[in-house]
Coordinates of N, CA and C in Angstrom, one line a residue:
M291 N 1.1 -0.8 -0.1 CA -0.1 -0.3 -0.3 C 0.9 1.0 0.0
T292 N 0.4 2.2 -1.4 CA 1.5 3.3 -1.2 C 1.0 4.2 -0.7
S293 N 1.7 5.5 -0.2 CA 1.0 7.2 -0.2 C -0.5 7.0 -1.3
E294 N 0.3 7.3 -2.3 CA -0.5 7.6 -3.4 C -1.7 6.1 -3.4
H295 N -2.4 4.8 -3.5 CA -3.1 4.5 -3.3 C -3.8 5.2 -1.9
T296 N -3.6 5.6 -1.0 CA -4.3 5.9 0.3 C -4.7 7.0 -0.2
T297 N -4.1 8.4 -0.6 CA -4.5 9.6 -1.6 C -5.9 8.6 -2.8
S298 N -5.9 8.1 -3.2 CA -6.8 7.6 -4.0 C -7.8 7.7 -3.7
W299 N -7.9 6.1 -1.8 CA -8.6 6.1 -1.1 C -9.5 7.4 -0.6
H300 N -8.9 8.1 -0.6 CA -9.5 8.9 0.6 C -9.9 9.7 -0.3
Q301 N -9.4 10.6 -1.5 CA -10.3 11.1 -3.0 C -11.6 10.2 -2.9
L302 N -11.9 9.1 -3.3 CA -12.7 8.3 -3.3 C -13.9 8.3 -2.4
R303 N -13.2 8.7 -0.9 CA -14.4 8.0 -0.3 C -15.4 10.2 0.1
T304 N -14.4 10.8 -0.4 CA -14.5 11.9 -0.4 C -15.6 12.2 -1.6
T305 N -15.0 11.9 -2.5 CA -15.8 12.6 -3.8 C -17.7 11.0 -3.2
L306 N -17.6 10.3 -2.8 CA -18.9 9.0 -1.8 C -19.4 10.6 -1.0
V307 N -18.8 11.1 -0.3 CA -19.2 11.5 1.1 C -20.3 12.7 -0.3
V308 N -19.8 13.5 -1.0 CA -20.3 14.9 -1.2 C -21.1 14.7 -2.4
S309 N -20.8 12.8 -3.2 CA -22.2 12.7 -3.6 C -24.2 13.0 -2.7
Q310 N -23.7 12.5 -2.0 CA -24.9 12.4 -1.0 C -25.1 13.8 -0.4
L311 N -24.6 14.5 -0.4 CA -24.9 15.7 -0.1 C -26.5 16.3 -0.6
G312 N -25.9 16.1 -2.1 CA -27.5 16.4 -2.8 C -28.4 16.5 -2.3
P313 N -28.5 15.1 -3.6 CA -30.1 14.8 -2.8 C -30.2 14.7 -1.6
T314 N -29.4 14.5 -0.4 CA -30.2 14.4 1.2 C -30.9 15.9 0.6
I315 N -30.0 17.1 1.0 CA -30.1 18.5 1.2 C -31.6 18.3 0.2
L316 N -31.8 18.1 -1.0 CA -33.1 18.6 -2.1 C -34.1 17.6 -0.9
L317 N -33.4 16.0 -0.7 CA -34.3 15.0 0.2 C -35.5 16.4 1.7
I318 N -34.5 16.7 1.8 CA -35.1 17.3 3.5 C -35.9 18.3 3.9
T319 N -35.3 19.2 2.6 CA -36.7 20.3 1.7 C -37.8 20.1 1.6
T320 N -37.3 19.3 0.2 CA -38.7 18.8 0.0 C -40.3 18.6 0.9
V321 N -39.2 17.0 2.0 CA -40.3 17.3 3.5 C -40.9 19.3 4.7
A322 N -39.4 19.4 4.4 CA -39.5 21.1 4.8 C -41.0 21.9 3.9
L323 N -40.8 21.4 2.6 CA -41.9 22.6 1.7 C -43.3 22.3 1.6
L324 N -43.8 20.8 2.0 CA -44.5 19.9 2.0 C -45.3 20.4 3.6
Q325 N -44.5 20.6 4.9 CA -45.4 21.7 5.3 C -46.0 23.3 5.3
F326 N -44.7 23.1 4.1 CA -45.6 24.9 3.6 C -46.0 24.8 3.1
G327 N -46.9 23.5 2.6 CA -48.0 23.4 1.2 C -47.4 22.6 -0.3
L328 N -46.2 22.3 -0.2 CA -46.0 22.5 -1.8 C -47.1 20.9 -2.3
A329 N -47.2 20.5 -1.4 CA -48.8 19.8 -2.3 C -49.7 19.6 -2.5
Q330 N -50.2 21.4 -2.6 CA -51.4 21.9 -3.0 C -50.9 23.3 -4.0
T331 N -49.8 23.6 -4.1 CA -49.3 24.3 -5.5 C -50.1 23.2 -6.5
N332 N -49.7 24.0 -8.1 CA -50.2 23.5 -9.1 C -49.4 22.5 -9.7
L333 N -50.2 21.7 -10.3 CA -49.5 20.2 -11.0 C -48.5 20.3 -11.8
P334 N -48.0 21.7 -12.3 CA -46.4 21.7 -12.9 C -45.7 21.9 -11.9
I335 N -45.7 22.1 -10.7 CA -44.9 22.9 -10.0 C -44.2 21.4 -8.9
R336 N -45.6 20.3 -8.5 CA -45.6 19.4 -8.3 C -44.4 18.4 -8.9
I337 N -44.7 19.2 -10.5 CA -44.4 17.8 -11.3 C -42.8 17.9 -11.8
A338 N -42.0 19.7 -11.3 CA -40.7 20.1 -11.2 C -39.8 19.9 -10.8
A339 N -40.3 19.3 -9.3 CA -40.3 19.2 -7.7 C -40.1 17.0 -8.0
A340 N -40.8 16.9 -8.2 CA -40.9 15.2 -8.6 C -39.6 14.7 -9.4
G341 N -39.7 16.0 -10.5 CA -38.7 15.8 -12.0 C -36.7 16.1 -10.7
I342 N -36.3 16.5 -10.2 CA -35.7 17.3 -10.1 C -36.1 16.8 -8.6
L343 N -35.6 15.8 -8.3 CA -35.7 14.9 -6.4 C -35.0 14.2 -7.8
L344 N -35.5 13.3 -8.3 CA -35.3 11.9 -9.4 C -34.2 12.2 -10.2
A345 N -34.0 13.2 -10.5 CA -32.6 13.6 -11.5 C -31.2 13.7 -10.7
S346 N -32.1 14.1 -9.1 CA -30.6 14.6 -8.1 C -30.4 13.0 -8.1
G347 N -31.4 12.1 -7.1 CA -31.0 11.5 -7.3 C -30.5 9.7 -7.7
I348 N -31.1 10.0 -9.1 CA -29.9 9.1 -9.9 C -28.6 9.5 -10.1
L349 N -28.5 10.5 -10.4 CA -26.7 11.1 -10.3 C -25.7 11.1 -9.5
G350 N -26.7 11.4 -7.7 CA -25.9 10.8 -6.7 C -25.8 9.0 -7.1
A351 N -27.2 8.4 -7.5 CA -26.7 6.9 -7.8 C -25.7 6.1 -8.3
L352 N -25.5 7.2 -9.7 CA -24.0 6.5 -10.4 C -23.5 6.5 -9.9
V353 N -23.1 7.5 -9.1 CA -21.7 8.5 -8.4 C -21.6 7.5 -7.5
Q354 N -22.3 7.7 -6.8 CA -21.9 6.7 -5.5 C -21.7 5.0 -6.1
F355 N -22.3 4.7 -6.8 CA -22.3 3.6 -7.5 C -20.7 3.3 -7.7
Q356 N -20.6 4.4 -8.8 CA -19.3 4.4 -9.4 C -18.0 4.3 -7.9
V357 N -18.0 4.9 -7.6 CA -17.3 5.4 -6.6 C -16.6 4.0 -6.2
A358 N -17.6 3.6 -5.5 CA -17.7 2.5 -4.7 C -17.4 1.3 -5.5
S359 N -17.8 0.9 -6.6 CA -16.8 0.4 -7.7 C -15.3 0.3 -7.5
E360 N -14.8 1.6 -8.0 CA -13.6 1.9 -8.2 C -12.7 2.1 -6.5
A361 N -13.3 2.2 -5.2 CA -12.7 1.8 -3.6 C -12.5 0.4 -3.8
Q362 N -13.8 -0.2 -3.9 CA -13.4 -2.1 -4.0 C -12.3 -2.6 -5.2
E363 N -12.0 -1.5 -6.6 CA -11.2 -2.4 -6.6 C -9.8 -1.6 -6.3
L364 N -9.9 -0.4 -5.8 CA -8.5 0.0 -5.4 C -7.8 -1.2 -4.4
S365 N -9.0 -1.2 -3.5 CA -9.1 -1.7 -1.7 C -8.1 -3.4 -2.6
G366 N -9.3 -3.6 -3.9 CA -7.9 -5.9 -3.8 C -6.9 -5.4 -4.8
Q367 N -6.4 -4.4 -5.7 CA -5.6 -4.6 -6.5 C -4.0 -4.4 -5.3
S368 N -4.9 -2.7 -4.0 CA -3.4 -2.3 -2.7 C -3.6 -3.4 -1.1
G369 N -4.7 -3.5 -1.3 CA -4.8 -4.3 -0.1 C -5.0 -2.8 1.2
V370 N -5.7 -1.5 0.0 CA -5.9 -0.1 1.0 C -7.8 -0.4 2.2
A371 N -7.4 -0.5 2.9 CA -8.9 0.6 3.6 C -9.5 -1.2 3.4
P372 N -9.0 -2.1 3.4 CA -9.7 -3.5 3.1 C -11.0 -4.0 4.0
A373 N -11.1 -3.5 4.9 CA -12.9 -3.3 6.6 C -13.5 -2.8 5.9
S374 N -12.7 -1.3 5.1 CA -14.5 0.2 4.6 C -14.4 -1.0 3.0
A375 N -13.1 -1.4 2.8 CA -14.1 -2.2 0.9 C -15.0 -3.1 1.2
R376 N -14.6 -3.6 2.2 CA -16.1 -4.8 2.8 C -17.7 -3.9 2.5
W377 N -17.5 -2.6 3.4 CA -19.4 -2.4 3.3 C -19.3 -1.1 1.9
M378 N -18.6 -1.4 1.5 CA -19.3 -0.7 0.3 C -20.7 -1.5 -0.9
W379 N -21.1 -1.9 -0.2 CA -21.6 -2.7 -1.6 C -23.0 -2.3 -0.2
V380 N -22.9 -1.3 1.0 CA -24.0 -0.9 1.6 C -24.6 0.4 0.6
V381 N -23.3 1.1 0.0 CA -23.0 2.5 -1.3 C -24.1 2.0 -1.9
K382 N -23.7 0.5 -2.9 CA -24.0 0.9 -4.3 C -25.6 0.6 -3.9
Y383 N -26.0 -1.1 -3.2 CA -27.1 -1.2 -3.2 C -28.2 -0.7 -2.2
V384 N -27.4 -0.5 -0.3 CA -28.9 -0.1 0.4 C -29.3 1.0 0.9
T385 N -27.7 2.0 -0.3 CA -28.1 3.2 -0.1 C -29.2 4.1 -1.0
P386 N -29.2 3.1 -2.3 CA -30.3 4.1 -3.3 C -31.5 3.6 -3.1
T387 N -31.7 2.8 -2.0 CA -32.4 1.7 -2.0 C -33.6 2.4 -1.0
I388 N -32.9 2.1 0.1 CA -33.4 3.9 1.0 C -34.4 5.2 0.2
F389 N -33.3 5.5 -0.8 CA -34.1 7.1 -1.9 C -35.2 6.8 -2.3
V390 N -35.4 5.5 -3.3 CA -36.1 4.9 -3.7 C -37.0 4.7 -2.7
G391 N -37.5 4.8 -1.5 CA -38.5 4.2 -0.3 C -38.7 5.8 -0.1
I392 N -38.2 6.8 -0.2 CA -38.6 8.1 0.3 C -38.6 8.5 -0.6
Y393 N -38.0 8.9 -1.6 CA -39.1 9.2 -2.9 C -40.1 8.9 -2.9
L394 N -40.8 7.5 -3.3 CA -41.3 7.3 -3.1 C -43.2 7.6 -2.5
A395 N -42.0 7.8 -1.0 CA -43.5 8.3 0.0 C -43.4 9.6 -0.6
L396 N -42.7 10.5 -0.7 CA -42.6 11.4 -0.9 C -43.4 11.7 -1.6
M397 N -43.3 11.6 -2.5 CA -44.4 11.1 -4.1 C -45.9 10.7 -4.6
M398 N -46.0 10.3 -3.4 CA -47.0 9.7 -2.5 C -47.4 11.1 -1.4
A399 N -46.7 12.0 -0.3 CA -46.8 13.0 -0.1 C -47.8 13.8 -1.5
L400 N -47.1 14.4 -2.5 CA -46.6 15.2 -3.8 C -48.0 15.0 -4.4
F401 N -48.7 13.9 -4.3 CA -49.6 13.5 -5.7 C -51.0 13.1 -5.4
A402 N -50.5 12.4 -3.5 CA -52.3 12.2 -3.2 C -53.6 12.9 -2.8

């Protein structure tokens, strides 16, 4: 394990964390806006909100999946952070599943 591998690992982790910020902030904001009447706004506004959430979630999930795959590959090749690399399946599969559940709940709140 070289310092270059360690640096690459830390860069991947940073990218992973940053890629989760946008979708998380948008989900929280949507929940807050629902409290102030977002579900009672005109249909085009609700559709736009749903689209923004969906696009952000898809892009975030793609970045997270790619970064987790790269981190697993890096760990397999260099031996850097093997304990952390074993948990990348959570980032690849569990986190997007949770997003989908939250997204569906918000869509029910927006359109029901």
